[in-house]
Amino acid sequence: MNTKVKKLLLILAPFALLYLFCLPRQLFKAPQSAVLTASDGTLLGARISSDGQWYFPPADSVPAKFARSIICYEDKRFRRHIGIDFLSAGRAVVQNVRSRRVVSGASTITMQVIRLSRPDKPRNLFEKLWEAVLATRLELRCSKDEILLLYASNAPFGGNVVGLEAAAWRYFGRSAGELSWAESAMLAVLPNAPAMIHPGRNRAELLRKRNFLLDKLEAGGVIDHDECLLAKDEPLPDKPLPMPDGAYHLLERSRSASGGMVRSTIDYKLQERVAAIARNHFQSYHTNLVDNMGILVADVHDGRVLAYFGNTRGFAAGLRGTDVDMIPAARSSGSTLKPLLYAAMLQRGDILPGSLVKDTPYNYNNFSPHNFDRSFDGAVPADEVIQRSLNVPSVRMLEQYGAPEFLTLLRSLGFTTIDKDADHYGLSLILGGAEISLHTLVRAYYRMAAKLSGDRISRDLRWSEDSKGGWLKPGDVPLDEGAIWLTFNALSEANRPEEEASWMDFISSGRIAWKTGTSWGCRDAWSVGVSGDYVVGVWVGNSDGEGRAGMTGVSYAAPVMFDVFAALPPGGWFEMPVRELTQMELCHESGLPVNGLCPHRDTVWVPDVDKRPDPCPYHKLVHLDAEGRYLVNSDCYPVEDMRTEVRFVLPPAQEWYYQKKHLDYRPLPPKHPRFDAASASGRNPIAIIYPQPGVTIVATRGLDGQMKGAVCRAAHTDPSATLYWHLDDEYLGETTGEHEMLVVPAPGAHRLTLMDSQGAVKSVLFYGK
Ligand SMILES: [Zn+2]
């Protein structure tokens, strides 16, 4: 190589290197606004950046109308030059020299991008020349569209508004892609003199410049004459609009301190509908001083959260705690976990869908639950236990299944807030003793529904495509499809008792499996429902935990949930997972495997598992005398005269309650007088000491104004026995050791009935006065 050329290269090399590295990799470093969009890109909400700007993260592209407007106004030859427009630069030099002052800057859009990225630099000739050099370097790095996007995303639009998208929402309440020609033109002239947006004389100048640009667009053939006239008729916007705030709590939950864009899975239209439904119900709840609500809607097929309503923020003045996001808030579960226990017991073969569960007074370590209506059924089918949300049988079921095993199941279904051990919760775990959140509740029902919907592998519940929702593996839901299907089936309104259905006439949106819950003291009202396509969860209450009389899951949360289902497209229902089920012949009365004597049999789909409950113990052969008045045996009655019948016989304690609600139940007749002649075992272990039969108890008003009745007393042959007291049909309470109970009778005849846990019953008739 020629030495002169080598010398020249040596001299030029540093300049080449300088040119190569002169432009920083990241041009703009200002903190961004936090922006949340719906799944279709619609803006749900935004927060001002940490340095006080409305500065949105860059969009994907520049809308065509703004692109044509800005090129027409600022840089006609933008598509053709290399960062510097020599023609207009030359003209500018001539103009400036002639008038002896700067009248024309001749800055290209590329040069303006460079200048915007160097806000602290001085304005002088050297800086101007250096910006021109940097502009040519930027042209080598980026395409024309990318440069235009850099400009649109970072140009000032007056006040604290930076970037086209923020400006479009701030001034027009719409995305930049939806702006008219007049609106796009106004925004195109604004960065050149951003102060023009402020009210006052500036506005006339802004209008003049906008119309000047519209004329240029017409002259350039971009818009026609009529379009131009119509556009010029459009007024300028008034004062800046507030940013949309359609998912306040989700934005707060998902945004990071440094701002940025979160593209959520929210369905924009549904989110609006859900908020409207919440507002509609809020009006009446508010009059009962119930102020807060949370609603979560998810897609069964892919785990996307479609609506996230965190609270009643802005619904009325002076509301308490509406900034609290009720979706992750930990609250008492009420009865919402009962169906999961039912599913788990079906799965393990402990119960069958309608097998009888004992429903009599229960006491263990001073834990004595009662049903909502304070009555007992004696024996009740398991599916009715979850449909009617009976507490006492649920406690017995949990005792049988095992609280530690149930906790393991709950955790694998995603109940992360249930983090103590089984001893901490005890059996009240099934009655609301543990805390859940609307998020974990909906996630658990979603995971079951997802498994049932047949997708082998699906995504977990999530509200953003970026969030680490993870993938669900088949082993993550430790319930078989058969048990889940039977549980949803039992919870679907098609199988609910009639008395609950009176207010559900308006439901036309297909089949829904649903469960409500109410926590102690009416502090939390829950409802969760599943169709073949959607999961909807609702919580109603006060975020500070104040309970309100009458606020139950059925009356407050369920109506909201059904309104949300009605706003969704009608959902399908799950296909029966035939592979996971098998048919079995069950006793019609007990729901248990038939024992050979059971007279009425049903063929029922049950989970295909190995373990089964014992066969029906209730249908048995009984021997009666010829008239059917006594139970007899061969010691006390001639065998040839005996009548032998198959009868449905419950144990005494269960029978006592059962026959009150089942008028067709035929209790066994008493034993023949000579039946137990040989043994003394027939003696009743309960003795009533006071009152004696026929006694009159006078209820008087004491000095303190309280009614005073009489203390009734009883004894039991077993000193550790517990006695359950009933006055007429009302359960009074229970005693252990000392058997004393205050009774305040109304005037008239009364029956005092005592029962022990073995089913022995003793009663006495007395009078009140
Ligand atoms: Zn039977």
mmCIF file of C-alpha atoms in Angstrom, residues 88-105 125:
data_model
loop_
_atom_site.group_PDB
_atom_site.id
_atom_site.type_symbol
_atom_site.label_atom_id
_atom_site.label_comp_id
_atom_site.label_asym_id
_atom_site.label_seq_id
_atom_site.Cartn_x
_atom_site.Cartn_y
_atom_site.Cartn_z
ATOM 1 C CA SER A 88 -32.854 23.266 3.518
ATOM 2 C CA ALA A 89 -29.605 23.746 5.467
ATOM 3 C CA GLY A 90 -28.188 25.734 2.553
ATOM 4 C CA ARG A 91 -31.367 27.757 2.293
ATOM 5 C CA ALA A 92 -31.241 28.431 6.025
ATOM 6 C CA VAL A 93 -27.653 29.672 5.861
ATOM 7 C CA VAL A 94 -28.596 32.066 3.069
ATOM 8 C CA GLN A 95 -31.681 33.278 4.984
ATOM 9 C CA ASN A 96 -29.803 33.725 8.215
ATOM 10 C CA VAL A 97 -26.933 35.614 6.576
ATOM 11 C CA ARG A 98 -29.361 37.898 4.688
ATOM 12 C CA SER A 99 -31.376 38.811 7.763
ATOM 13 C CA ARG A 100 -28.275 38.750 10.029
ATOM 14 C CA ARG A 101 -30.107 36.649 12.601
ATOM 15 C CA VAL A 102 -31.327 33.063 13.039
ATOM 16 C CA VAL A 103 -34.728 32.752 11.353
ATOM 17 C CA SER A 104 -34.513 29.131 10.261
ATOM 18 C CA GLY A 105 -33.024 26.153 12.121
ATOM 19 C CA LEU A 125 -23.023 26.503 16.413
#
